[in-house]
Coordinates of N, CA and C in Angstrom, one line a residue:
X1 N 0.8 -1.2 0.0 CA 0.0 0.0 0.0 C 0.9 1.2 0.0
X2 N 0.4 2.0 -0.7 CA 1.9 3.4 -1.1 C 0.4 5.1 -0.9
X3 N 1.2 5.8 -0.4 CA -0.2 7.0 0.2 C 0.6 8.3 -1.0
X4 N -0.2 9.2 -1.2 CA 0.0 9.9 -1.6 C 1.7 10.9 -1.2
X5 N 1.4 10.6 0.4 CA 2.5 11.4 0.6 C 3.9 10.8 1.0
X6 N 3.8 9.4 0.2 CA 5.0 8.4 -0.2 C 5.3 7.6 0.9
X7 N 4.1 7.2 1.8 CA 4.5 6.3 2.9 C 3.8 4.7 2.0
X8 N 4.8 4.0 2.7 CA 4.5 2.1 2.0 C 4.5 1.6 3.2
X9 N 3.4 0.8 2.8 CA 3.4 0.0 4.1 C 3.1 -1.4 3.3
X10 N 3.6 -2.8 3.9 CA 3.6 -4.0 3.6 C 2.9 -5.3 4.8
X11 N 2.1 -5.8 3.9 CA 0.9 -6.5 4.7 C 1.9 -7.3 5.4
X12 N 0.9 -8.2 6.4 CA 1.6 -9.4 7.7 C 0.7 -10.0 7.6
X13 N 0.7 -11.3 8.3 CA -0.4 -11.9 8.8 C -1.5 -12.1 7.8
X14 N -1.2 -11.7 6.6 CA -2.6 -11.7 5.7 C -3.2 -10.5 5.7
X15 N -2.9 -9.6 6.0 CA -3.5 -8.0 6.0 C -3.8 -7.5 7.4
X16 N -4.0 -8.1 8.5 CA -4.2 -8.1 10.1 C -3.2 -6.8 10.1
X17 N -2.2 -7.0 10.2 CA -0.8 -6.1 10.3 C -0.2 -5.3 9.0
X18 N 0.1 -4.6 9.5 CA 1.2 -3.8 8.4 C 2.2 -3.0 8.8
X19 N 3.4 -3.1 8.4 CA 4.7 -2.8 8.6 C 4.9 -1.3 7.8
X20 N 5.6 -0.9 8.2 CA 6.7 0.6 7.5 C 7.8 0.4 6.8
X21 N 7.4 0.9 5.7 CA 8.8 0.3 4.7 C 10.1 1.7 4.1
X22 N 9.4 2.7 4.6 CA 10.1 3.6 4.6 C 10.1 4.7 6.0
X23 N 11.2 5.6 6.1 CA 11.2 5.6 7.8 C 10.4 7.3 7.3
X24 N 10.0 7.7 6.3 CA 9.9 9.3 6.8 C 8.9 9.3 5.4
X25 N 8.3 10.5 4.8 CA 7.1 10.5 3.7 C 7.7 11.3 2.7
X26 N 7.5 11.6 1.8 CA 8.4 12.6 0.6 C 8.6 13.8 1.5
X27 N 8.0 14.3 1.8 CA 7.7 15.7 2.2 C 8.8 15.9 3.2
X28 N 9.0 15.1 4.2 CA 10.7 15.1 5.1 C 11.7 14.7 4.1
X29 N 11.3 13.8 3.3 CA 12.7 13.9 2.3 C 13.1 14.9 1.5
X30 N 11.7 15.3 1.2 CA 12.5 16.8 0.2 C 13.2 17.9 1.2
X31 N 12.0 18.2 2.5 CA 13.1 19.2 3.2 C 14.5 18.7 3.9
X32 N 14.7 17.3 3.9 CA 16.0 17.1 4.3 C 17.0 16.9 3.3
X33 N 16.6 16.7 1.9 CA 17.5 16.7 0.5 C 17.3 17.9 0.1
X34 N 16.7 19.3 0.1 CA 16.5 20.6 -0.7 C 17.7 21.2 -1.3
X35 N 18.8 21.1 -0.7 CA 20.1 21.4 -1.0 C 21.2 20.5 -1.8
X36 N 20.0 19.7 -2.3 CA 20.8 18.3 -2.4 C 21.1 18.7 -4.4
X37 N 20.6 19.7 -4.7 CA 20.7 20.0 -6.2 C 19.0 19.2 -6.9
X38 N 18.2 19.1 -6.5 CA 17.0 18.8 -6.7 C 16.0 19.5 -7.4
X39 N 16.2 20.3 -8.4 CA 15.5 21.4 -9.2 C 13.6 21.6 -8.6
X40 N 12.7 22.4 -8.4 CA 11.6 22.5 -8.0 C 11.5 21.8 -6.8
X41 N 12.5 21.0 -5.8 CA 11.9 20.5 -4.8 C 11.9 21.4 -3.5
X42 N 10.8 21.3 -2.7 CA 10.7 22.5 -1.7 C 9.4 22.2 -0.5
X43 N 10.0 22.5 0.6 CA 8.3 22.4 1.2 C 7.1 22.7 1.2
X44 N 7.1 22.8 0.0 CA 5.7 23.1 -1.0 C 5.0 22.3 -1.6
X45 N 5.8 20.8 -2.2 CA 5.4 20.2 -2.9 C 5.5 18.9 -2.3
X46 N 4.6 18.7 -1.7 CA 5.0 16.7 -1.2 C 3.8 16.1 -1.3
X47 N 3.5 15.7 -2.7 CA 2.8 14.9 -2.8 C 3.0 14.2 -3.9
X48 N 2.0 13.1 -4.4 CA 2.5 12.3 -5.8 C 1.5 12.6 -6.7
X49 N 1.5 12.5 -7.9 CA 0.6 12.9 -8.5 C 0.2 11.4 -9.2
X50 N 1.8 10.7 -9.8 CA 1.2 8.9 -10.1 C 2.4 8.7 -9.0
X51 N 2.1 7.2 -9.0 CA 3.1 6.3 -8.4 C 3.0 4.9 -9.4
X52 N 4.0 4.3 -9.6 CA 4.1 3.0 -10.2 C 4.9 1.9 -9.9
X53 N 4.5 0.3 -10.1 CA 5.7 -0.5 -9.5 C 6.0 -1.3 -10.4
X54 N 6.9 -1.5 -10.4 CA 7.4 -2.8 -11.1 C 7.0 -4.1 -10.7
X55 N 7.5 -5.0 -11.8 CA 7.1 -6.5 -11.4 C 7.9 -7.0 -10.1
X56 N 9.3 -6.3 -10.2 CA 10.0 -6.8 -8.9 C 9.8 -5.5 -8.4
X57 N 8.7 -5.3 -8.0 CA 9.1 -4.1 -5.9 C 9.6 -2.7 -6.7
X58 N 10.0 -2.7 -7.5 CA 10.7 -1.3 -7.5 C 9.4 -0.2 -7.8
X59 N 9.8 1.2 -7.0 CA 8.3 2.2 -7.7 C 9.1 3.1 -8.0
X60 N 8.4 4.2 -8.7 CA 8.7 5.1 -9.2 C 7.7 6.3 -9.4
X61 N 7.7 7.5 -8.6 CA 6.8 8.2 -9.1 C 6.7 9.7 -9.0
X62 N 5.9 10.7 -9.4 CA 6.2 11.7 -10.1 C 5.7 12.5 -9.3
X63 N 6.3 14.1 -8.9 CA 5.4 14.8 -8.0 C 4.4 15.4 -8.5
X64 N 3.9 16.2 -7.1 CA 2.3 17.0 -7.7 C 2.3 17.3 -9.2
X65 N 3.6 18.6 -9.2 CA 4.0 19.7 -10.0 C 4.5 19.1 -11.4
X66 N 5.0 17.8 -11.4 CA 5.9 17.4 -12.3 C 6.7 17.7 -12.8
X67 N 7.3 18.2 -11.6 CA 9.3 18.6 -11.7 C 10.1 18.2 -11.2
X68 N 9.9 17.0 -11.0 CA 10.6 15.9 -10.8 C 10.1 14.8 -10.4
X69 N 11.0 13.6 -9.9 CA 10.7 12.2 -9.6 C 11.4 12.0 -8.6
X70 N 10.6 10.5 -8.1 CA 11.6 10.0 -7.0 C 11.3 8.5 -7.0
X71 N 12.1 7.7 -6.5 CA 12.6 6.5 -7.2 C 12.2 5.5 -5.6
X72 N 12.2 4.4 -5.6 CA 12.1 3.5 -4.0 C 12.6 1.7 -4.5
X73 N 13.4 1.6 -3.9 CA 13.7 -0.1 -4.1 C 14.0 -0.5 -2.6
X74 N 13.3 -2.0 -2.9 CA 13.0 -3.1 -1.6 C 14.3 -2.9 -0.9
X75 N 14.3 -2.7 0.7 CA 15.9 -2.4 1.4 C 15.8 -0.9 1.7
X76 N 16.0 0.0 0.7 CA 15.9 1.4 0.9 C 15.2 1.6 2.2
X77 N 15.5 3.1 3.0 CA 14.7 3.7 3.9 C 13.8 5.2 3.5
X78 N 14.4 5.5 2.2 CA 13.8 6.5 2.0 C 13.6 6.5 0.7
X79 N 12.7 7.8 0.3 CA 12.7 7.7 -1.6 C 14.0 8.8 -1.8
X80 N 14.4 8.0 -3.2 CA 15.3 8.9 -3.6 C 15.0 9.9 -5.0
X81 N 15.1 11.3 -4.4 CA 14.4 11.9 -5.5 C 15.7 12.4 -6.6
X82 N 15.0 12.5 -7.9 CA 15.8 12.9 -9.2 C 15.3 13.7 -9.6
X83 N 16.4 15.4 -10.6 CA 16.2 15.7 -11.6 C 14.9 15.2 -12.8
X84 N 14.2 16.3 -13.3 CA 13.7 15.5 -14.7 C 14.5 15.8 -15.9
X85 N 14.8 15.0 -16.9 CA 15.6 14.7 -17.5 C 15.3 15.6 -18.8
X86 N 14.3 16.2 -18.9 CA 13.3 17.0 -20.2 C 12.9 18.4 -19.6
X87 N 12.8 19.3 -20.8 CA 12.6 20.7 -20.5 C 10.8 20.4 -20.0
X88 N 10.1 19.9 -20.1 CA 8.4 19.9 -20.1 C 8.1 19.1 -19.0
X89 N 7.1 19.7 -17.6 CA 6.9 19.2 -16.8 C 6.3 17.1 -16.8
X90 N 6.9 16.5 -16.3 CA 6.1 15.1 -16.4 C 4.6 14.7 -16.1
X91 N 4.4 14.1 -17.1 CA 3.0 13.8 -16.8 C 2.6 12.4 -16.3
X92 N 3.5 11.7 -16.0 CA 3.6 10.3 -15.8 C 4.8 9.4 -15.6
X93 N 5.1 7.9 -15.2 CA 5.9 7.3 -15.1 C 5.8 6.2 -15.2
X94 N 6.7 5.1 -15.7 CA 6.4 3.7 -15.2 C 7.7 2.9 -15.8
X95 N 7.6 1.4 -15.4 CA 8.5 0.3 -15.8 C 8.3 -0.2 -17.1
X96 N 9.2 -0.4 -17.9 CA 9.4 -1.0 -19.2 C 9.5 -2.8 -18.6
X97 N 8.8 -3.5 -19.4 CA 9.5 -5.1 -19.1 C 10.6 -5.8 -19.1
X98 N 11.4 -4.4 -19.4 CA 12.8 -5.4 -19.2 C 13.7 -4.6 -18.2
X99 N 12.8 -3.6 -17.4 CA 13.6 -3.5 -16.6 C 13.8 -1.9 -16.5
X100 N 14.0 -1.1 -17.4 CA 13.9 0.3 -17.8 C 13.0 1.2 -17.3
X101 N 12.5 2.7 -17.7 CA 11.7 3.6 -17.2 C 11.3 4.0 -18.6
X102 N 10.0 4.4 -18.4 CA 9.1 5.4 -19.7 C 8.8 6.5 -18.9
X103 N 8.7 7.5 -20.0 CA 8.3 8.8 -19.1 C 7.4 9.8 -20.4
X104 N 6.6 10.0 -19.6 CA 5.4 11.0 -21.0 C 5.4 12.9 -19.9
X105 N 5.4 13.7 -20.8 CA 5.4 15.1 -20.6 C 4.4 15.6 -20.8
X106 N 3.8 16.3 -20.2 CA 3.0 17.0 -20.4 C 2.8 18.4 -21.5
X107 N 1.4 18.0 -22.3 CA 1.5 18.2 -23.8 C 2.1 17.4 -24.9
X108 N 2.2 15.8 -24.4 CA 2.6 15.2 -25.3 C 4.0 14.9 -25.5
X109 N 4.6 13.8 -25.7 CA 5.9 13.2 -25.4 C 6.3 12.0 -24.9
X110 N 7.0 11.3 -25.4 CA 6.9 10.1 -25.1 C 8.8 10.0 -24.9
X111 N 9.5 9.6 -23.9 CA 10.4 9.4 -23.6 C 11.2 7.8 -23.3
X112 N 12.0 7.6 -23.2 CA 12.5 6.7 -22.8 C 13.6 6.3 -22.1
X113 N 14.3 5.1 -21.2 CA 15.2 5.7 -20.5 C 16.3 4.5 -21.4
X114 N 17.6 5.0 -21.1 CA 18.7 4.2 -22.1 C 19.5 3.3 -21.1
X115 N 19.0 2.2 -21.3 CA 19.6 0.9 -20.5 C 18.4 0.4 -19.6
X116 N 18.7 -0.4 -18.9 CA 17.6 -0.8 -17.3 C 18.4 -0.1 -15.9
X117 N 17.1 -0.2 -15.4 CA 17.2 0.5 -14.0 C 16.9 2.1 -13.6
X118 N 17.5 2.5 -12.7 CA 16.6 3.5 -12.3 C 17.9 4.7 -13.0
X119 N 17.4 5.5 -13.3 CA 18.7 6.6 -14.2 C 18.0 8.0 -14.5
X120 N 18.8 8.9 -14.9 CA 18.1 10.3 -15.5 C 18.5 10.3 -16.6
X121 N 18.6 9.5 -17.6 CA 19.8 9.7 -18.8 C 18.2 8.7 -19.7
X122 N 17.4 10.0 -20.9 CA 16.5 9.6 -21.6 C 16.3 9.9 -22.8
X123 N 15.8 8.9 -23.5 CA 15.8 10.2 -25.2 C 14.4 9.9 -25.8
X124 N 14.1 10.2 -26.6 CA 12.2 10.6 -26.9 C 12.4 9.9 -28.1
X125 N 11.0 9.5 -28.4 CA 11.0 8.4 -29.4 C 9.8 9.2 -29.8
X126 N 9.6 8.7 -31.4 CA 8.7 9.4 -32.2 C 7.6 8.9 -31.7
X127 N 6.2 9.2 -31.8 CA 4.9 8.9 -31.8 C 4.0 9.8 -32.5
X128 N 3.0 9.3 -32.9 CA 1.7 9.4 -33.9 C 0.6 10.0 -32.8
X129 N 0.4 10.6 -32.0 CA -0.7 10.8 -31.3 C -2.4 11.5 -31.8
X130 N -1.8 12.1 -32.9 CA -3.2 12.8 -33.3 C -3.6 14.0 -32.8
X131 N -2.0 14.5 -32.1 CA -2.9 16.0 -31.5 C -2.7 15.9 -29.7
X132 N -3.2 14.4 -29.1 CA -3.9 14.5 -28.1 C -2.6 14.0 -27.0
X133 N -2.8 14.6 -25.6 CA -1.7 13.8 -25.3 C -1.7 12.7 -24.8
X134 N -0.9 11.4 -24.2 CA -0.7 10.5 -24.0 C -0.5 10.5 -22.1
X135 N -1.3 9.6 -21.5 CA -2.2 9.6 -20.5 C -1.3 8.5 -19.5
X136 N -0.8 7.3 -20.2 CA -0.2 6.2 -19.5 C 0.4 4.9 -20.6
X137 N 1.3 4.4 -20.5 CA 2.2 3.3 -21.1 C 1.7 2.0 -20.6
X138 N 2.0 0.5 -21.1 CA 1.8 -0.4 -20.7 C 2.7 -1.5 -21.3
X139 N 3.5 -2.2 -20.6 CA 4.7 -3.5 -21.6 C 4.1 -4.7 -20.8
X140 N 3.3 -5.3 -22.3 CA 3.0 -6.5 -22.3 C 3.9 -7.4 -22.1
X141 N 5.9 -7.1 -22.7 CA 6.5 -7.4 -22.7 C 7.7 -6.8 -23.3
X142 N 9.2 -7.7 -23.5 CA 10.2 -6.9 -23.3 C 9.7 -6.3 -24.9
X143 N 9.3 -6.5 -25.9 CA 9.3 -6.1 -27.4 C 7.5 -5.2 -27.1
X144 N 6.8 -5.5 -27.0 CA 5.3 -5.4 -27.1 C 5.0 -4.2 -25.6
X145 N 4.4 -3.4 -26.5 CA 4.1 -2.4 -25.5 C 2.8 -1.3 -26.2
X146 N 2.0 -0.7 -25.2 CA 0.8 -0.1 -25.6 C 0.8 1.3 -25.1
X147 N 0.3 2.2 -25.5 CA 0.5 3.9 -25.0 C -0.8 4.2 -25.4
X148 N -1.6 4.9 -24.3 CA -3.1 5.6 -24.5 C -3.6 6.5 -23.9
X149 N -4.3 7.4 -24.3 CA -4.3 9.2 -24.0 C -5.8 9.3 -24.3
X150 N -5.7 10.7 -24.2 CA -6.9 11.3 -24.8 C -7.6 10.9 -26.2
X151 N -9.0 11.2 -26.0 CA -10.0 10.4 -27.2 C -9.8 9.3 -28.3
X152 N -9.5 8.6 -27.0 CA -9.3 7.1 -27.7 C -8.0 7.1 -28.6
X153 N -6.3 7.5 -28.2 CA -5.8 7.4 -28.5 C -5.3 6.0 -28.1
X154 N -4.5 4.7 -29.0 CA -3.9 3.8 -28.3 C -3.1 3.6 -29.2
X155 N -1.8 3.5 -29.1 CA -0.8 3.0 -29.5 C -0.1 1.5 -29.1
X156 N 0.9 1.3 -30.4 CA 0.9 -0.3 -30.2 C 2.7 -0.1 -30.5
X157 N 3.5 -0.9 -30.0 CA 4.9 -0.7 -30.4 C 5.5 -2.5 -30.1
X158 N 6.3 -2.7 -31.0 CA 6.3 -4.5 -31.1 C 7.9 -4.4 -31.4
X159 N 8.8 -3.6 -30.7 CA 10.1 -3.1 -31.2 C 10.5 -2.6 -29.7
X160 N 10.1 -2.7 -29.1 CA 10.8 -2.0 -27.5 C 10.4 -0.5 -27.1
X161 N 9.8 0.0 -28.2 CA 9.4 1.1 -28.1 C 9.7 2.3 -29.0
X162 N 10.6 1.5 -29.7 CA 11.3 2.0 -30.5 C 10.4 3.1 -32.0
X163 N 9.1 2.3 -32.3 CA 8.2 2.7 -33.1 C 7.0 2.1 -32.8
X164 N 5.9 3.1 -33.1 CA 4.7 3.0 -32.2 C 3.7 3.6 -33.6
X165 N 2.9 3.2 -33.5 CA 1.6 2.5 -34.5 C 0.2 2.7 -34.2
X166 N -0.5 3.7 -34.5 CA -1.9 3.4 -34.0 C -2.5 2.0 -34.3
X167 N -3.2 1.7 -33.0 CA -4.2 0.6 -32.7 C -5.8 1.0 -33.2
X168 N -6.6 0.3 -34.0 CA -7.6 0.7 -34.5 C -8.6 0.1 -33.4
X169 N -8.7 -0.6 -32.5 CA -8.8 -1.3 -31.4 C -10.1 -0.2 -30.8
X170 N -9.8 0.8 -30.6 CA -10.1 2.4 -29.9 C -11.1 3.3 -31.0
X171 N -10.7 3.1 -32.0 CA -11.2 4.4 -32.7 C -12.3 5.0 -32.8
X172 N -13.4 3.7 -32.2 CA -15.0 4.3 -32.4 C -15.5 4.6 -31.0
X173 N -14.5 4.5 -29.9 CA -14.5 4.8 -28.5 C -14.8 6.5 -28.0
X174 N -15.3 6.9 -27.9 CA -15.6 8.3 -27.9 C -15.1 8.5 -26.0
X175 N -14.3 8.2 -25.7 CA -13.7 8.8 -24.4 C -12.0 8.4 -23.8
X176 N -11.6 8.9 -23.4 CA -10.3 9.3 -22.9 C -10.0 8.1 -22.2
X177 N -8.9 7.6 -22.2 CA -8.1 6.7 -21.6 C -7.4 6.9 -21.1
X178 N -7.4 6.1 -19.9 CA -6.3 6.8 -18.9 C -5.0 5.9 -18.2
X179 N -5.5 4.7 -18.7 CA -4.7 3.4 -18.0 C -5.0 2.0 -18.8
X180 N -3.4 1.6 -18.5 CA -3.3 0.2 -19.7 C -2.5 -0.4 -18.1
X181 N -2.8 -1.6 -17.8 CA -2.5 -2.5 -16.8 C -2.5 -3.9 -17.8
X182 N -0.9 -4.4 -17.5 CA -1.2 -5.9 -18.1 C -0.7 -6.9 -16.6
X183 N -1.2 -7.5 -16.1 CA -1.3 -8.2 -15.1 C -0.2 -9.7 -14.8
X184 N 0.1 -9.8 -16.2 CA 1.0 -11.0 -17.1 C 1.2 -10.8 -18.2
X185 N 1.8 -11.5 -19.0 CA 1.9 -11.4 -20.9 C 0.4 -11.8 -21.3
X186 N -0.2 -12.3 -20.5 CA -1.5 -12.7 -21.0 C -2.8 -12.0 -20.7
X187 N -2.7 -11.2 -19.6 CA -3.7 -11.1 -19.5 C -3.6 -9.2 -19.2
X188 N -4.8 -7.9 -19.9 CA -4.5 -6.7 -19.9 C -5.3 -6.4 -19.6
X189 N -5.4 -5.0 -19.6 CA -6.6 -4.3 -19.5 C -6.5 -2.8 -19.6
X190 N -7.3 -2.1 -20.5 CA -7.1 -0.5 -20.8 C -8.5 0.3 -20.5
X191 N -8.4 1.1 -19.3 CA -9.3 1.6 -18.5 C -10.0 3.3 -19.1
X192 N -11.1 3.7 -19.4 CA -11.1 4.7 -19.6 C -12.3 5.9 -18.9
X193 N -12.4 7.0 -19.0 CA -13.9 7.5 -19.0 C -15.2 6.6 -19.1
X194 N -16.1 6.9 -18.5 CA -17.5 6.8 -19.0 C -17.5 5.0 -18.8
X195 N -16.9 4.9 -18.0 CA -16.9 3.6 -18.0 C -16.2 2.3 -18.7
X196 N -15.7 3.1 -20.0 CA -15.2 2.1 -20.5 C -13.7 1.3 -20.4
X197 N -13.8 -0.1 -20.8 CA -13.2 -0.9 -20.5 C -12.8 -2.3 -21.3
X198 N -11.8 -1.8 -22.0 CA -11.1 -3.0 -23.0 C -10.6 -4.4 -22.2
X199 N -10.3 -5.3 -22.5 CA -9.6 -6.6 -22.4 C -8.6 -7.0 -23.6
X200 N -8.2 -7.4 -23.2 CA -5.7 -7.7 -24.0 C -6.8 -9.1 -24.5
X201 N -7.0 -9.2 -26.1 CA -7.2 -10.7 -26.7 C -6.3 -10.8 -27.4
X202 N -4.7 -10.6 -27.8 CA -3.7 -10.9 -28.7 C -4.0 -10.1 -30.0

């Protein structure tokens, strides 16, 4: 369980209990790191706006403002926050399946990080959006990956990310999408407005 103001806590007993997995909440980390060279961080801003995890434990997530990030792996006591790596506030975050980071801007942008693991070092990859911006990412796997935004935008990329392809999957969808969740290689799901709600059939 992860709170807005970046406390984790980790079940016991089957949910009866829960533990502290970090000793302090963003908001003590940023005023105890402010000096730490952290661009926009300040006791102004402590909260998250996404948070994301990986398949193994790792999160990653983005503040209110989206001027920057901060990072948490299993062991750690605190989040570690980063620089954003792009002139345009972030609009999002998440894990690539093989281990990497995606990162979307606000107004559109689709970024990428170069190698696996946690890093500030990213470069932007082309995409087709139509205008609209792009809302959240999703890796079916390490090649296969899906991106979807505003008015039924969805994207499909079968290359690592490398080139991205409208999905016609969406087109007659008249509302916003906001989330692609794949649960396994097999099984997905891409959430949007008004109720609507896709299922991953290959």
């Amino acid at each position: 369980m992860v709170t807005d103001q970046g406390e984790i806590y980790v079940k016991l007993q089957r949910g009866y209990n829960w533990k502290a997995a970090v000793q302090e909440t963003m908001s003590a980390t940023l005023n105890r790191t402010v000096s730490s060279g952290i661009s926009g961080a300040s006791y102004y801003t402590g909260t998250f706006n996404t948070v994301n995890r990986s398949r193994d434990r790792r999160y990653v997530a983005v503040s209110s403002r989206g001027n920057f990030y901060l990072t948490w792996e299993p062991g750690q006591l605190f989040w570690q926050p980063h620089n954003r790596a792009v002139a345009r506030r972030i609009q999002n975050m998440g894990w690539r399946a093989d281990g990497g980071l995606w990162l979307l801007v606000r107004g559109g942008g689709l970024y990428l990080s170069k190698g696996t693991g946690i890093t500030e070092d990213f470069e932007e990859v082309p995409v087709q959006s139509r205008g609209f911006g792009l809302l959240d990412v999703g890796f079916r796997s390490k090649e296969e990956g899906w991106a979807a935004g505003g008015s039924g935008v969805l994207l499909k990329t079968t290359n690592r990310g490398k080139n991205w392809a409208r999905d016609k999957a969406a087109d007659d969808i008249a509302a916003n999408i906001y989330s692609v969740k794949f649960l396994n290689d097999g099984k997905g799901f891409v959430l949007g407005n008004d109720g609507v709600l896709l299922r991953y059939v290959g």
